[in-house]
Amino acid sequence: MNANISDKLPSFEQFVNLHEASGLIKNKKGSYTREQLYQAANNSWYHISIYDQNELIAFGRMISDGVYQALICDVMVNPSYQKQGLGKQIIEELLKKCKESGIQSIQLFSAKGKQHFYKKLGFEERELDAPGMTLVI
């Protein structure tokens, strides 16, 4: 594999293809079009992409105030490339950006069943007396 990393937003087609291949689109709460999901990625504070040749094989993004809070979301790896360290590499690149910007508080949205992966990278589940909360309207 000849992987290269970029902080440029992938093309619409590349993004949509990875989103669907990874299965992440099924985990979304609410109904969003492909165009809306791409616009969300475009509106992110920072995003990172990994390519094999010209194929987008991994992607992750963050939203942030740029000062002290960041939220990692939409980390996805093409199933054909999983178990090769690409998800870890995406997280490391996102955390590097936070460190460079002085951001110390980093939250994370995880797909169902992926908590163990993030725990290995140092993330902790929220305390029971301080749970994160969600409202879908």
mmCIF file of C-alpha atoms in Angstrom:
data_model
loop_
_atom_site.group_PDB
_atom_site.id
_atom_site.type_symbol
_atom_site.label_atom_id
_atom_site.label_comp_id
_atom_site.label_asym_id
_atom_site.label_seq_id
_atom_site.Cartn_x
_atom_site.Cartn_y
_atom_site.Cartn_z
ATOM 1 C CA MET A 1 0.000 0.000 0.000
ATOM 2 C CA ASN A 2 1.277 3.442 -0.941
ATOM 3 C CA ALA A 3 -0.599 5.565 1.640
ATOM 4 C CA ASN A 4 -0.414 9.329 1.792
ATOM 5 C CA ILE A 5 -2.033 11.768 4.215
ATOM 6 C CA SER A 6 -3.743 15.045 3.406
ATOM 7 C CA ASP A 7 -5.621 17.694 5.354
ATOM 8 C CA LYS A 8 -7.521 18.688 2.217
ATOM 9 C CA LEU A 9 -11.171 17.701 1.951
ATOM 10 C CA PRO A 10 -11.621 14.726 -0.381
ATOM 11 C CA SER A 11 -13.907 14.996 -3.372
ATOM 12 C CA PHE A 12 -17.621 14.508 -2.862
ATOM 13 C CA GLU A 13 -17.540 11.098 -4.570
ATOM 14 C CA GLN A 14 -14.552 9.874 -2.556
ATOM 15 C CA PHE A 15 -16.170 10.998 0.701
ATOM 16 C CA VAL A 16 -19.556 9.440 -0.070
ATOM 17 C CA ASN A 17 -18.000 6.173 -1.227
ATOM 18 C CA LEU A 18 -15.987 5.826 1.990
ATOM 19 C CA HIS A 19 -18.935 6.878 4.140
ATOM 20 C CA GLU A 20 -21.065 4.133 2.614
ATOM 21 C CA ALA A 21 -18.320 1.469 2.490
ATOM 22 C CA SER A 22 -17.449 2.020 6.161
ATOM 23 C CA GLY A 23 -21.091 1.671 7.224
ATOM 24 C CA LEU A 24 -20.911 4.930 9.166
ATOM 25 C CA ILE A 25 -23.894 6.332 7.312
ATOM 26 C CA LYS A 26 -26.095 3.679 8.991
ATOM 27 C CA ASN A 27 -25.092 4.957 12.446
ATOM 28 C CA LYS A 28 -26.284 8.515 11.848
ATOM 29 C CA LYS A 29 -29.162 9.753 13.970
ATOM 30 C CA GLY A 30 -31.512 11.679 11.768
ATOM 31 C CA SER A 31 -31.814 11.533 8.011
ATOM 32 C CA TYR A 32 -29.219 13.430 6.047
ATOM 33 C CA THR A 33 -28.473 13.529 2.353
ATOM 34 C CA ARG A 34 -25.031 12.741 1.021
ATOM 35 C CA GLU A 35 -24.661 16.412 0.168
ATOM 36 C CA GLN A 36 -25.451 17.455 3.742
ATOM 37 C CA LEU A 37 -22.905 15.015 5.174
ATOM 38 C CA TYR A 38 -20.274 16.346 2.791
ATOM 39 C CA GLN A 39 -21.157 19.923 3.737
ATOM 40 C CA ALA A 40 -20.750 18.973 7.418
ATOM 41 C CA ALA A 41 -17.274 17.642 6.644
ATOM 42 C CA ASN A 42 -16.483 20.821 4.728
ATOM 43 C CA ASN A 43 -17.603 22.939 7.689
ATOM 44 C CA SER A 44 -15.308 21.092 10.094
ATOM 45 C CA TRP A 45 -12.504 22.824 11.939
ATOM 46 C CA TYR A 46 -10.033 20.191 10.772
ATOM 47 C CA HIS A 47 -10.145 16.977 8.772
ATOM 48 C CA ILE A 48 -7.605 14.399 7.739
ATOM 49 C CA SER A 49 -7.685 11.930 4.858
ATOM 50 C CA ILE A 50 -5.559 8.903 4.013
ATOM 51 C CA TYR A 51 -5.316 7.698 0.427
ATOM 52 C CA ASP A 52 -3.975 4.566 -1.236
ATOM 53 C CA GLN A 53 -2.983 5.893 -4.637
ATOM 54 C CA ASN A 54 -6.051 8.064 -5.396
ATOM 55 C CA GLU A 55 -8.547 6.044 -3.351
ATOM 56 C CA LEU A 56 -9.740 7.549 -0.074
ATOM 57 C CA ILE A 57 -9.314 4.750 2.475
ATOM 58 C CA ALA A 58 -9.615 6.583 5.817
ATOM 59 C CA PHE A 59 -11.015 9.894 7.042
ATOM 60 C CA GLY A 60 -11.687 11.724 10.292
ATOM 61 C CA ARG A 61 -12.804 15.194 11.271
ATOM 62 C CA MET A 62 -13.183 17.536 14.228
ATOM 63 C CA ILE A 63 -15.368 20.457 15.100
ATOM 64 C CA SER A 64 -13.892 22.956 17.527
ATOM 65 C CA ASP A 65 -13.892 26.467 18.906
ATOM 66 C CA GLY A 66 -10.155 26.472 18.178
ATOM 67 C CA VAL A 67 -9.296 27.402 21.758
ATOM 68 C CA TYR A 68 -10.170 24.765 24.339
ATOM 69 C CA GLN A 69 -12.826 22.338 23.057
ATOM 70 C CA ALA A 70 -12.799 19.856 20.191
ATOM 71 C CA LEU A 71 -15.115 17.055 19.178
ATOM 72 C CA ILE A 72 -13.867 14.185 17.034
ATOM 73 C CA CYS A 73 -16.508 12.723 14.751
ATOM 74 C CA ASP A 74 -16.857 10.686 11.582
ATOM 75 C CA VAL A 75 -13.738 8.542 11.876
ATOM 76 C CA MET A 76 -14.046 5.941 9.132
ATOM 77 C CA VAL A 77 -11.820 3.355 7.487
ATOM 78 C CA ASN A 78 -12.644 1.320 4.416
ATOM 79 C CA PRO A 79 -13.288 -2.252 5.661
ATOM 80 C CA SER A 80 -10.707 -3.618 3.190
ATOM 81 C CA TYR A 81 -8.053 -1.541 4.971
ATOM 82 C CA GLN A 82 -9.071 -2.075 8.599
ATOM 83 C CA LYS A 83 -6.680 -3.641 11.110
ATOM 84 C CA GLN A 84 -3.728 -1.829 9.494
ATOM 85 C CA GLY A 85 -3.426 1.073 11.939
ATOM 86 C CA LEU A 86 -5.198 3.655 9.770
ATOM 87 C CA GLY A 87 -7.866 4.505 12.358
ATOM 88 C CA LYS A 88 -5.131 5.011 14.928
ATOM 89 C CA GLN A 89 -3.221 7.181 12.477
ATOM 90 C CA ILE A 90 -6.313 9.340 11.873
ATOM 91 C CA ILE A 91 -6.812 9.840 15.622
ATOM 92 C CA GLU A 92 -3.121 10.643 16.135
ATOM 93 C CA GLU A 93 -3.256 13.308 13.407
ATOM 94 C CA LEU A 94 -6.398 14.864 14.904
ATOM 95 C CA LEU A 95 -4.837 14.901 18.383
ATOM 96 C CA LYS A 96 -1.647 16.413 16.974
ATOM 97 C CA LYS A 97 -3.702 19.313 15.581
ATOM 98 C CA CYS A 98 -5.302 19.792 19.013
ATOM 99 C CA LYS A 99 -1.915 19.841 20.738
ATOM 100 C CA GLU A 100 -0.557 22.361 18.228
ATOM 101 C CA SER A 101 -3.583 24.587 18.918
ATOM 102 C CA GLY A 102 -3.401 24.236 22.702
ATOM 103 C CA ILE A 103 -6.699 22.366 22.934
ATOM 104 C CA GLN A 104 -6.766 20.135 25.999
ATOM 105 C CA SER A 105 -10.403 19.011 26.184
ATOM 106 C CA ILE A 106 -11.264 16.551 23.441
ATOM 107 C CA GLN A 107 -14.590 14.779 23.189
ATOM 108 C CA LEU A 108 -15.420 11.938 20.843
ATOM 109 C CA PHE A 109 -18.449 10.434 19.139
ATOM 110 C CA SER A 110 -17.907 6.716 18.682
ATOM 111 C CA ALA A 111 -19.781 4.298 16.459
ATOM 112 C CA LYS A 112 -21.539 1.559 18.390
ATOM 113 C CA GLY A 113 -19.136 -1.161 19.467
ATOM 114 C CA LYS A 114 -15.958 0.857 18.837
ATOM 115 C CA GLN A 115 -15.344 1.997 22.437
ATOM 116 C CA HIS A 116 -12.556 -0.562 22.959
ATOM 117 C CA PHE A 117 -10.606 0.849 20.003
ATOM 118 C CA TYR A 118 -10.720 4.366 21.465
ATOM 119 C CA LYS A 119 -9.859 3.158 24.978
ATOM 120 C CA LYS A 120 -6.633 1.693 23.568
ATOM 121 C CA LEU A 121 -5.809 5.197 22.324
ATOM 122 C CA GLY A 122 -6.279 6.761 25.758
ATOM 123 C CA PHE A 123 -9.913 7.849 25.654
ATOM 124 C CA GLU A 124 -12.088 7.187 28.680
ATOM 125 C CA GLU A 125 -15.820 6.742 28.940
ATOM 126 C CA ARG A 126 -17.579 9.600 30.649
ATOM 127 C CA GLU A 127 -18.275 9.174 34.330
ATOM 128 C CA LEU A 128 -21.754 7.923 35.172
ATOM 129 C CA ASP A 129 -22.507 11.042 37.197
ATOM 130 C CA ALA A 130 -21.422 13.278 34.268
ATOM 131 C CA PRO A 131 -22.773 11.547 31.172
ATOM 132 C CA GLY A 132 -22.836 13.073 27.763
ATOM 133 C CA MET A 133 -26.326 13.680 26.497
ATOM 134 C CA THR A 134 -28.028 13.741 23.109
ATOM 135 C CA LEU A 135 -31.135 15.353 21.690
ATOM 136 C CA VAL A 136 -32.292 14.459 18.191
ATOM 137 C CA ILE A 137 -34.948 16.824 16.843
#
